[in-house]
Short mmCIF file of C-alpha atoms in Angstrom, two decimals:
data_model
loop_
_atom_site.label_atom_id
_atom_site.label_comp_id
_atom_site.label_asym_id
_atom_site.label_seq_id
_atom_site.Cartn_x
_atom_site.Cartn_y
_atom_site.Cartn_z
CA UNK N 1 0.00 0.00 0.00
CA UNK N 2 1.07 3.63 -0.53
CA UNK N 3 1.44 4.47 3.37
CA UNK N 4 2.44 7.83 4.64
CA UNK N 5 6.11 6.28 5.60
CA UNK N 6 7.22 6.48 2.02
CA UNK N 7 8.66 9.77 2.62
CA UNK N 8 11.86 9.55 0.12
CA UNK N 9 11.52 12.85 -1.69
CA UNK N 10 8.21 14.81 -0.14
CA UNK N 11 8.94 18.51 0.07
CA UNK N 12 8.09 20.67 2.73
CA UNK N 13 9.93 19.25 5.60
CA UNK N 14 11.91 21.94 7.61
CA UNK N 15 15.29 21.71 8.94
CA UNK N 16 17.18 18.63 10.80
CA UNK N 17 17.25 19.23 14.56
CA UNK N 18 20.88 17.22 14.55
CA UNK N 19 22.15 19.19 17.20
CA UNK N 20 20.38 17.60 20.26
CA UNK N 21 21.76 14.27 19.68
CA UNK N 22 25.51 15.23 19.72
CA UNK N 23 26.09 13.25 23.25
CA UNK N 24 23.51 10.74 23.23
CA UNK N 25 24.01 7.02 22.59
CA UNK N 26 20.45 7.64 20.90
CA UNK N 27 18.10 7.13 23.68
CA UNK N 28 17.07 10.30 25.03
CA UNK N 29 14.90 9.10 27.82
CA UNK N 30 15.51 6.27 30.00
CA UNK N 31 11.95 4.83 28.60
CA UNK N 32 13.44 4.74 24.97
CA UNK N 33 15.93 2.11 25.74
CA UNK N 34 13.56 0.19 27.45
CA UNK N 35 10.91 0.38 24.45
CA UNK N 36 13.58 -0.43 22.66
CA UNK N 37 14.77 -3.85 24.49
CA UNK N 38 11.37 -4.69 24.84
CA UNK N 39 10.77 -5.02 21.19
CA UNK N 40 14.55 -6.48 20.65
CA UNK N 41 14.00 -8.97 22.62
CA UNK N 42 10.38 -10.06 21.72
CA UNK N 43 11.13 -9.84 18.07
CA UNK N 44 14.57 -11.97 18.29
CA UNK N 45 13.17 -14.67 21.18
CA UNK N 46 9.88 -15.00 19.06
CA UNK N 47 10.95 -15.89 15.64
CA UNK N 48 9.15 -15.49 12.40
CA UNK N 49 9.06 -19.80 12.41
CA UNK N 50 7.48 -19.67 16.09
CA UNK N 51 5.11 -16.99 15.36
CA UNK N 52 4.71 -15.86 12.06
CA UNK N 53 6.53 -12.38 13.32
CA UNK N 54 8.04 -11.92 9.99
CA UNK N 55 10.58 -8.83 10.06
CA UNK N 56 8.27 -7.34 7.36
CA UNK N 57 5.17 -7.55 9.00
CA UNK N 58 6.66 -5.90 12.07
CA UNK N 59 7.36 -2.92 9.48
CA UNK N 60 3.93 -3.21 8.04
CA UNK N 61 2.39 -3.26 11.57
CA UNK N 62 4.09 0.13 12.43
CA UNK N 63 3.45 1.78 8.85
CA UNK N 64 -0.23 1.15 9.52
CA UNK N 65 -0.42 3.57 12.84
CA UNK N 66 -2.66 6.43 11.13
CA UNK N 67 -1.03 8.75 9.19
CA UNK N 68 -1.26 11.46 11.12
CA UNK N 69 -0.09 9.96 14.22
CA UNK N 70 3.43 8.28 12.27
CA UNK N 71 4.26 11.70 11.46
CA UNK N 72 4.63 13.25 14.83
CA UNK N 73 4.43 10.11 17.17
CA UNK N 74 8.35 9.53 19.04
CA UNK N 75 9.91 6.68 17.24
CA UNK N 76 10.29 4.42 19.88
CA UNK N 77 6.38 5.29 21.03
CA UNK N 78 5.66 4.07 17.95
CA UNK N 79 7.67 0.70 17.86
CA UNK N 80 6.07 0.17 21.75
CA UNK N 81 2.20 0.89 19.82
CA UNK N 82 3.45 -1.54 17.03
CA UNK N 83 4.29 -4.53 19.73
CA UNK N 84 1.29 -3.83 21.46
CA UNK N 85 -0.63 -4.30 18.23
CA UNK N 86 1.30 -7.34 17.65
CA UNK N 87 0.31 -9.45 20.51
CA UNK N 88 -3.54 -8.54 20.57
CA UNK N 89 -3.53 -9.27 16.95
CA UNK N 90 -2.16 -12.67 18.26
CA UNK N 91 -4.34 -12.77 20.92
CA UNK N 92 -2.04 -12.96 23.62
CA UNK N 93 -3.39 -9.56 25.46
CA UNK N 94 -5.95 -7.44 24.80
CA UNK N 95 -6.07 -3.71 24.40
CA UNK N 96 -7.59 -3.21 28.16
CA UNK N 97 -4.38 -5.28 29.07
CA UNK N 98 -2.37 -2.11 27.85
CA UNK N 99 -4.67 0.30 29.01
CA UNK N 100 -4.82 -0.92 32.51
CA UNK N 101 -1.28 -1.69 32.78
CA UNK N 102 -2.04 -5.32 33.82
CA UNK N 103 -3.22 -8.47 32.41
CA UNK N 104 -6.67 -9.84 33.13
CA UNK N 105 -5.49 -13.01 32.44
CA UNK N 106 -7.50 -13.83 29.16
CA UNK N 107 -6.54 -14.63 27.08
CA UNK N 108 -4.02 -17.34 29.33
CA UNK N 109 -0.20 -17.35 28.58
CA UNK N 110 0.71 -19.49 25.68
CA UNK N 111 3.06 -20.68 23.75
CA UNK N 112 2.91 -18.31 20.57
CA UNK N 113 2.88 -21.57 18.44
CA UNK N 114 1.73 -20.97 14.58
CA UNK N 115 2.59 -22.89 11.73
CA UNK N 116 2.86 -20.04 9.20
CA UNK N 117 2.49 -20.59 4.98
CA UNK N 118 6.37 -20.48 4.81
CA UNK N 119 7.34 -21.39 1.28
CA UNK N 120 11.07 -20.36 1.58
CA UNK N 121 11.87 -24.22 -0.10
CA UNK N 122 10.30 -22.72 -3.59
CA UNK N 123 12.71 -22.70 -6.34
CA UNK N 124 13.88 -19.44 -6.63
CA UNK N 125 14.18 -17.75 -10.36
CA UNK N 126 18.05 -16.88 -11.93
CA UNK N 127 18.97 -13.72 -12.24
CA UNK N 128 17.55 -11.26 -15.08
CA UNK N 129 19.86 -8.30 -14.57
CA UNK N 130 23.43 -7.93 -14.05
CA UNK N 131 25.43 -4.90 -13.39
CA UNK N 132 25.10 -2.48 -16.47
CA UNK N 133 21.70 -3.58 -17.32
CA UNK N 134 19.37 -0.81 -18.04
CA UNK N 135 15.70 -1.07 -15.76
CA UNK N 136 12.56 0.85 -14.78
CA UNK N 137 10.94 0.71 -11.58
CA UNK N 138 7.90 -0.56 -11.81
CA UNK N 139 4.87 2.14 -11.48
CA UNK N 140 3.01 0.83 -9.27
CA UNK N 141 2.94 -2.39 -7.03
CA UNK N 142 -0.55 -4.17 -5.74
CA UNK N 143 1.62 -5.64 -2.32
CA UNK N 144 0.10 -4.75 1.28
CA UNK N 145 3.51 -4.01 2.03
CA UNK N 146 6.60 -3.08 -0.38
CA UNK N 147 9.93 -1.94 -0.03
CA UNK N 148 9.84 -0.21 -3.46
CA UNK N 149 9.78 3.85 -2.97
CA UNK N 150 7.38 6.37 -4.94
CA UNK N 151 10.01 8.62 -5.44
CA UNK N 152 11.75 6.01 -7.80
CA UNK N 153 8.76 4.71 -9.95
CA UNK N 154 8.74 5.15 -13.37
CA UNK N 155 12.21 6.05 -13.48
CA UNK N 156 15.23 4.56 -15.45
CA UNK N 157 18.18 3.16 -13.60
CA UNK N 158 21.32 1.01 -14.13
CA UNK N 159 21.73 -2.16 -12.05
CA UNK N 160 25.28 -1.64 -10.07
CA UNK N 161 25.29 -4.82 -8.60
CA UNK N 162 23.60 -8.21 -8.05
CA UNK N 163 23.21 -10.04 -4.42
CA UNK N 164 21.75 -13.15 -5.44
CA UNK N 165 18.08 -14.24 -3.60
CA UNK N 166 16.95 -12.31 -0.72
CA UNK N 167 14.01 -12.88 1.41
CA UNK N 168 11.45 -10.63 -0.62
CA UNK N 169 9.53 -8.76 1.37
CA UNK N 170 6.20 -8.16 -0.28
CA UNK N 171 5.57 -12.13 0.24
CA UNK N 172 7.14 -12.04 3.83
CA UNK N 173 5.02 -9.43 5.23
CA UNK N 174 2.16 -12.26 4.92
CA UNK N 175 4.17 -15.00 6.12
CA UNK N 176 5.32 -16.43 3.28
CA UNK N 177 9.75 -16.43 3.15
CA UNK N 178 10.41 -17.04 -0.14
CA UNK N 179 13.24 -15.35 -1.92
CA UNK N 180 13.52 -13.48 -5.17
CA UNK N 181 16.68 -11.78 -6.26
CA UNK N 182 18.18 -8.63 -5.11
CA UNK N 183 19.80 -6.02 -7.17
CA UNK N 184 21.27 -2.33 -5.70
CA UNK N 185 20.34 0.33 -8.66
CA UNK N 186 21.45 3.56 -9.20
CA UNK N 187 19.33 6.31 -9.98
CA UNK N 188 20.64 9.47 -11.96
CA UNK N 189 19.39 12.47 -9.47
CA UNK N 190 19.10 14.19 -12.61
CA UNK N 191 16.44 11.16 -13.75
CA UNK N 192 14.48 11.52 -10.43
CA UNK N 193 14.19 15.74 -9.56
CA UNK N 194 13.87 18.43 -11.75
CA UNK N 195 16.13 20.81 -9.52
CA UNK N 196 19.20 18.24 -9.90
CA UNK N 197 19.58 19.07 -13.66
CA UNK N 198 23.26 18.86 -14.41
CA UNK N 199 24.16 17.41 -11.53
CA UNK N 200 26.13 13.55 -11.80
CA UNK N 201 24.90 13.08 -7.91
CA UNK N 202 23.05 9.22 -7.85
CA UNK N 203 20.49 7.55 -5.47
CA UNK N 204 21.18 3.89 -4.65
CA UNK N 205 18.47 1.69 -3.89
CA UNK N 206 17.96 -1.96 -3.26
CA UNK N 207 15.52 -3.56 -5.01
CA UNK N 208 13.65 -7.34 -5.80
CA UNK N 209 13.35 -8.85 -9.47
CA UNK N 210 9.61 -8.25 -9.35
CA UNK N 211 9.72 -4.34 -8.87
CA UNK N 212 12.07 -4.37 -11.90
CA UNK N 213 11.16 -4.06 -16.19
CA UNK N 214 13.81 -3.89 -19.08
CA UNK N 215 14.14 -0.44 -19.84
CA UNK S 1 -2.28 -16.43 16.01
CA UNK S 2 -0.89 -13.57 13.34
CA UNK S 3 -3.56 -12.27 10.78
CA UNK S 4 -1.44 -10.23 8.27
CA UNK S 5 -4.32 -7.95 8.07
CA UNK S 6 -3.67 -5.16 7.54
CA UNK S 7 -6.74 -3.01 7.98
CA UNK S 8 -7.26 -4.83 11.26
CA UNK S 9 -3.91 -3.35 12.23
CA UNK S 10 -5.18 0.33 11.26
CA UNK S 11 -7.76 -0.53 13.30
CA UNK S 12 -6.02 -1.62 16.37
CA UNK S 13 -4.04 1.16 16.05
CA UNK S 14 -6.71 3.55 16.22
CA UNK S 15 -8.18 2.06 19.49
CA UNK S 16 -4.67 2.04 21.21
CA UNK S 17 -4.10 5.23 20.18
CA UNK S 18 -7.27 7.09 21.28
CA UNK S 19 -6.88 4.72 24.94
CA UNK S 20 -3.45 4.09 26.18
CA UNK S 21 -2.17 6.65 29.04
CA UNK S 22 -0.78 10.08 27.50
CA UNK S 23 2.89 9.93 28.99
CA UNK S 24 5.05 7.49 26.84
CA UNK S 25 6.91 5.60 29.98
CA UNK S 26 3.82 4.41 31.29
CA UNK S 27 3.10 2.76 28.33
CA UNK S 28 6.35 1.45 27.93
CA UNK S 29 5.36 0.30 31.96
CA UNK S 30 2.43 -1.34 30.66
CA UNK S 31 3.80 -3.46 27.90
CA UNK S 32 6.64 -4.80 29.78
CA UNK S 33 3.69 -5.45 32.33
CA UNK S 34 1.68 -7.22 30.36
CA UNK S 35 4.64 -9.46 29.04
CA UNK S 36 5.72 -10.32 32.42
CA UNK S 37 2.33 -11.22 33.44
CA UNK S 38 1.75 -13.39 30.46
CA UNK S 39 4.75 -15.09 30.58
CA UNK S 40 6.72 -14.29 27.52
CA UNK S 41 9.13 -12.20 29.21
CA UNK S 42 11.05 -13.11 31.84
CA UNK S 43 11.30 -10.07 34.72
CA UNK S 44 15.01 -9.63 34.36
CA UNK S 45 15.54 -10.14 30.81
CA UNK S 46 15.43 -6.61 29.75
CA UNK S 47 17.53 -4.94 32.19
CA UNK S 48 20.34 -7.93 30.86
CA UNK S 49 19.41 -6.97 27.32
CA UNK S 50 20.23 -3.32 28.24
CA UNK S 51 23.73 -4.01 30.25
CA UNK S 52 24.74 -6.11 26.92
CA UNK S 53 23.56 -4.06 24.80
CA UNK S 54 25.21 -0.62 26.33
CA UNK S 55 28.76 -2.64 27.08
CA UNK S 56 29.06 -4.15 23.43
CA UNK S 57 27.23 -2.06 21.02
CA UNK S 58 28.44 1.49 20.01
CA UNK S 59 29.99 3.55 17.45
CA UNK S 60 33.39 2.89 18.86
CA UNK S 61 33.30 -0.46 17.01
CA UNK S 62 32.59 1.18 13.46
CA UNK S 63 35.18 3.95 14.76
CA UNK S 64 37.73 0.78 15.24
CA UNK S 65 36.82 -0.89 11.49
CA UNK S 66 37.44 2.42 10.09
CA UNK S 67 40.41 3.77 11.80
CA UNK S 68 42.17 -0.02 11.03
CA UNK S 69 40.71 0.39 6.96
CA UNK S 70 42.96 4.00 7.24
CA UNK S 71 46.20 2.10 8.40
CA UNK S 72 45.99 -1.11 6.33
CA UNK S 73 45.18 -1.47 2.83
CA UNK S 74 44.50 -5.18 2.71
CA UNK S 75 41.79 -4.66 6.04
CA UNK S 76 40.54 -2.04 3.75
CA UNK S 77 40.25 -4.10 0.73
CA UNK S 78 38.55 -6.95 3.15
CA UNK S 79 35.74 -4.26 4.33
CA UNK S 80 34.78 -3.50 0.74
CA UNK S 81 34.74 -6.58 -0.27
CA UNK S 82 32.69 -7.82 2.84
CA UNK S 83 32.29 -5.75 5.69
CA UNK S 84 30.34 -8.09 7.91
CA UNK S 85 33.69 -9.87 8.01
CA UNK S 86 35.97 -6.60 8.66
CA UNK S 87 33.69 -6.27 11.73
CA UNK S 88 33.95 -9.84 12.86
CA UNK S 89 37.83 -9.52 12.78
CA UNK S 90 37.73 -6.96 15.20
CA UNK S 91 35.74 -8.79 17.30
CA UNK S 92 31.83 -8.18 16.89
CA UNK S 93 30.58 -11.54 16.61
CA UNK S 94 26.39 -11.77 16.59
CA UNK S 95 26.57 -10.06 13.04
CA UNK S 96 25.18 -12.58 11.42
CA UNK S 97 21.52 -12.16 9.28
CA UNK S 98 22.38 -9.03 7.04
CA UNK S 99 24.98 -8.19 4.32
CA UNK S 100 26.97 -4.64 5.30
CA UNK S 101 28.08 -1.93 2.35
CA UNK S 102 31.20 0.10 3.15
CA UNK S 103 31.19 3.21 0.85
CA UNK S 104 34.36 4.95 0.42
CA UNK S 105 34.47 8.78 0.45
CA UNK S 106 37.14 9.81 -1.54
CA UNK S 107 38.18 13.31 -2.59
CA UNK S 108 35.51 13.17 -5.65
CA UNK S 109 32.79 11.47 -3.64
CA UNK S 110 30.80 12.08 -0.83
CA UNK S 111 28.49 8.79 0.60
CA UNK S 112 25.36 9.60 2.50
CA UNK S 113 23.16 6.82 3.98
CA UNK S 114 19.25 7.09 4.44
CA UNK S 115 16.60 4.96 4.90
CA UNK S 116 13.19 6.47 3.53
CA UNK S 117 10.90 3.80 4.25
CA UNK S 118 11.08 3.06 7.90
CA UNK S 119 14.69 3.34 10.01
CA UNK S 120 16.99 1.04 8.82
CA UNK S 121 20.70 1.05 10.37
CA UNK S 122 23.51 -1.41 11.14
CA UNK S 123 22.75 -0.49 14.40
CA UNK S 124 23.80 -3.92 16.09
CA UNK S 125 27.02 -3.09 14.42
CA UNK S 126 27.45 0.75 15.88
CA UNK S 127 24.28 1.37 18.23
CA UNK S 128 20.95 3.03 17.97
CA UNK S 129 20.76 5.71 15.11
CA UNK S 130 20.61 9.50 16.29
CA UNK S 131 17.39 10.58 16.26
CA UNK S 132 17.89 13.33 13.29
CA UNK S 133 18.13 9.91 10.95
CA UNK S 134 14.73 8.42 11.87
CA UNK S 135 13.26 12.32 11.38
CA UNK S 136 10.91 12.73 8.87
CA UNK S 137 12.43 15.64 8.10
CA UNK S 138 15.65 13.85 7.16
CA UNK S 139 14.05 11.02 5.29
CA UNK S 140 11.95 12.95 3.16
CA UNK S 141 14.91 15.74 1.96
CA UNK S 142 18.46 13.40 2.14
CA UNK S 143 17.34 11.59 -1.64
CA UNK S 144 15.86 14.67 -3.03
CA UNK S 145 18.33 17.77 -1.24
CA UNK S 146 21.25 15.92 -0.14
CA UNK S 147 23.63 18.90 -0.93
CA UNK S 148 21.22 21.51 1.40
CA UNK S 149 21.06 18.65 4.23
CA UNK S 150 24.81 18.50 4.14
CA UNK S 151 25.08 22.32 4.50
CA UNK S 152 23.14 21.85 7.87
CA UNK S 153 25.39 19.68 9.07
CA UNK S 154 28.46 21.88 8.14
CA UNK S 155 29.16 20.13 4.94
CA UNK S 156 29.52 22.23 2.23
CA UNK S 157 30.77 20.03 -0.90
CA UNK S 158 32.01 22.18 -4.00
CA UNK S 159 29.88 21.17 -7.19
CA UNK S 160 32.31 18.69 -9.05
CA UNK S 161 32.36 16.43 -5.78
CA UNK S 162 29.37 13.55 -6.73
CA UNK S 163 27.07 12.66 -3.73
CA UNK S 164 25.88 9.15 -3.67
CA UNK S 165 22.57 8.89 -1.39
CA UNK S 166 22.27 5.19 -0.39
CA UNK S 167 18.93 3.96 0.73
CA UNK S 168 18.52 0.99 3.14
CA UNK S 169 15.75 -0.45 1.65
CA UNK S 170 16.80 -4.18 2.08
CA UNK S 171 18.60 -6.12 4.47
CA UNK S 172 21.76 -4.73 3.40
CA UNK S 173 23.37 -1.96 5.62
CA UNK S 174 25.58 1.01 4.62
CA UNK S 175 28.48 2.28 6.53
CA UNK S 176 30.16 5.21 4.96
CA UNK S 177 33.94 5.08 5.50
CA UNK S 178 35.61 8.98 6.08
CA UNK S 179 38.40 9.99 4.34
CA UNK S 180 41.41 9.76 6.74
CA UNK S 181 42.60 13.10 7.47
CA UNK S 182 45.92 15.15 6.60
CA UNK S 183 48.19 15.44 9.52
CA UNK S 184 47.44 11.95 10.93
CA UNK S 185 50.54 10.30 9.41
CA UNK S 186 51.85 7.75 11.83
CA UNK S 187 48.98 7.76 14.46
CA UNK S 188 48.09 4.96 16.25
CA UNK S 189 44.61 2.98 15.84
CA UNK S 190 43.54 3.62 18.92
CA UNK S 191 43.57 7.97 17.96
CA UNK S 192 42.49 7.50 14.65
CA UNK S 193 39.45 5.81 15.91
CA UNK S 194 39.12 9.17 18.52
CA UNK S 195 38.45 10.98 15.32
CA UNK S 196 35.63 8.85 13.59
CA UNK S 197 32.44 10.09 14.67
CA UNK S 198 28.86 8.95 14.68
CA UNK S 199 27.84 11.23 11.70
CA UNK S 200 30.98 10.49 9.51
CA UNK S 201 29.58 6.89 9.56
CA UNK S 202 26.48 7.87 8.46
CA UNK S 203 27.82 10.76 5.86
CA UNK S 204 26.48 14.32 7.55
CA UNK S 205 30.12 14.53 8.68
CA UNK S 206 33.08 14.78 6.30
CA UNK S 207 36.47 16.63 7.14
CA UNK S 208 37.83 14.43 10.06
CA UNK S 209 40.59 16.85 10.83
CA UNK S 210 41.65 17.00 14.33
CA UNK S 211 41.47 20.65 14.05
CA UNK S 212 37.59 20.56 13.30
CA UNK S 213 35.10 20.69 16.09
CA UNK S 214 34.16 17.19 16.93
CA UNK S 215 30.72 16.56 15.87
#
């Protein structure tokens, strides 16, 4: 889907605030670190084959906080609303658990057991492109979750190197771990914004087979 | 058990949202709670996670990969060809599960790293991102105005230098590797590495000079 977290390009953003995080090892409140851990260790003890917790579905579960909330919720507010949404999508607490600060005990601790469509064992496709090659991204992509950006569809780009099969993420953000192959391509900044004209500045981004044509 | 629906997970998200308790760390509270009380977190296991975390993880280990690149050639030519392994030689060991991209700045090229779509990092390489990088501000304007992001950061780069933005949109991390400064000739690892900073590895920090202000 075309979420409000595909932000590669959008104009109208003001300056960094860099400044502020000079001496911080990137937590600024004691809470952050702990949000942080929480969802660390969750995500790493409770693996995608235990619970269907793919990596991608994690990222789709946090670009579906509404749109205006994602753009001025605290990052690590939103990865602690993400895990929340997690487990009562798994039904292993409810949103009165989190509201209360407690658990009513229903539903009762389990195992987060579930056999998830994995199809990572399908035969995965040779390589179309190889460095040189000449590609458009594709213009638009039916996935619930994609990790091809607006700002390069449509546009031409040369493939500058090939990585073999990755996990592709479209596919994984249902459950399902197949791979398709990976390709980093460059993108003329020239191709991509009208004010780069004349520039040779490029924009490298990693991208699956599927959100690849010939160009 | 996991839905992948996505919709659901808008909806979720609104309820949370319009219910949890207003100040961040009592959320936080009430997840870790709720985990506890379910039994798929054990009480310690976060306060561990944190000690680990805080003792092993930093930029002082990219700072070390770097400063070791500047003083040997063949380490060098080892961290572009594979710079999980550069990192493993100098001790980090859980870096397995994702591919890492050195990018060389050179005296014609200037490597930024971005990630539009979410926050992506090697952060279990060098620590939790600043907070400027997960800014929308920052992911929206480093692929379209990389040269007037730069300038905020103190970065002015003449025209006929090339910027290469690099955007984590797969598993793949980027780790931009400074140019080692004039006047370090026959310094020791240990105070090259005192000159890498955070931002350097990231690319919003270029002249490494011990005369320049650390940032």
């Amino acid at each position: 889907m075309d979420g409000i977290h595909d932000l590669g390009g959008r104009q109208g953003f003001g300056p960094i605030r860099w400044q502020a995080d000079e001496k911080s090892d990137g937590f600024h409140e004691k809470w952050e670190g702990r949000a942080w851990a929480i969802c660390m260790c969750m995500l790493t003890q409770f693996w995608q084959d235990q619970t269907g917790w793919t990596l991608d579905w994690s990222r789709h579960v946090i670009e579906r906080i509404a749109p205006a909330d994602y753009l001025v919720m605290n990052y690590f507010d939103k990865w602690t609303q993400h895990l929340m949404a997690i487990l009562i999508d798994d039904g292993v607490a409810t949103v009165q658990d989190f509201v209360d600060g407690r658990s009513h005990g229903q539903p009762p601790a389990r195992p987060l057991v579930t056999p998830s469509p994995v199809t990572a064992t399908a035969a995965v496709r040779p390589a179309r492109y190889a460095a040189g090659d000449r590609v458009i991204a594709k213009r638009n992509i039916a996935s619930m979750h994609t990790r091809l950006p607006g700002f390069i569809r449509g546009h031409k780009g040369v493939i500058d190197a090939s990585h073999g099969p990755e996990i592709f993420p479209d596919a994984s953000a249902r459950g399902d771990t197949r791979k398709e192959q990976l390709y980093t391509v460059r993108f003329e900044a020239a191709e991509l914004w009208p004010e780069a004209e004349g520039r040779r500045d490029g924009i490298y981004v990693d991208l699956w087979e599927s959100y690849l044509e010939p160009a | 058990m996991v839905s992948y629906a996505s919709d659901k997970m808008g909806e979720i998200h609104r309820e949370l949202h319009s219910h949890l308790p207003p100040e961040p760390a009592l959320r936080v509270k009430a997840l870790e709670t709720v985990l506890v009380e379910n039994g798929l977190l054990q009480a310690d296991t976060i306060d561990k996670w944190l000690e680990r975390y805080a003792e092993k993880i930093g930029p002082k280990n990219g700072a070390k990969v770097i400063a070791r690149a500047w003083r040997d050639p063949d380490f060098a030519a080892r961290l572009e060809e594979d710079g999980m392994r550069a990192f493993y030689e100098v001790g980090m060991i859980d870096v397995r599960g994702f591919a890492l991209k050195a990018v060389f700045n050179s005296a014609t090229t200037h490597n930024l790293v971005v990630c539009t779509l979410c926050s992506c990092y090697p952060q279990r390489l060098i620590g939790m991102s600043p907070m400027w990088y997960k800014s929308m501000e920052y992911r929206a304007r480093a692929v379209r105005d990389p040269r007037g992001v730069l300038r905020e950061f103190g970065v002015d780069l003449a025209d006929d230098i090339e910027v290469r933005v690099w955007d984590s949109t797969s598993e793949r991390r980027y780790l931009v590797v400074p140019e080692r400064p004039a006047g370090t000739e026959g310094w020791a690892e240990e105070a090259l590495a005192g000159l890498v900073t955070r931002n350097s590895m990231i690319g919003t920090h270029r002249d490494l000079s011990p005369k320049t202000e650390l940032r």
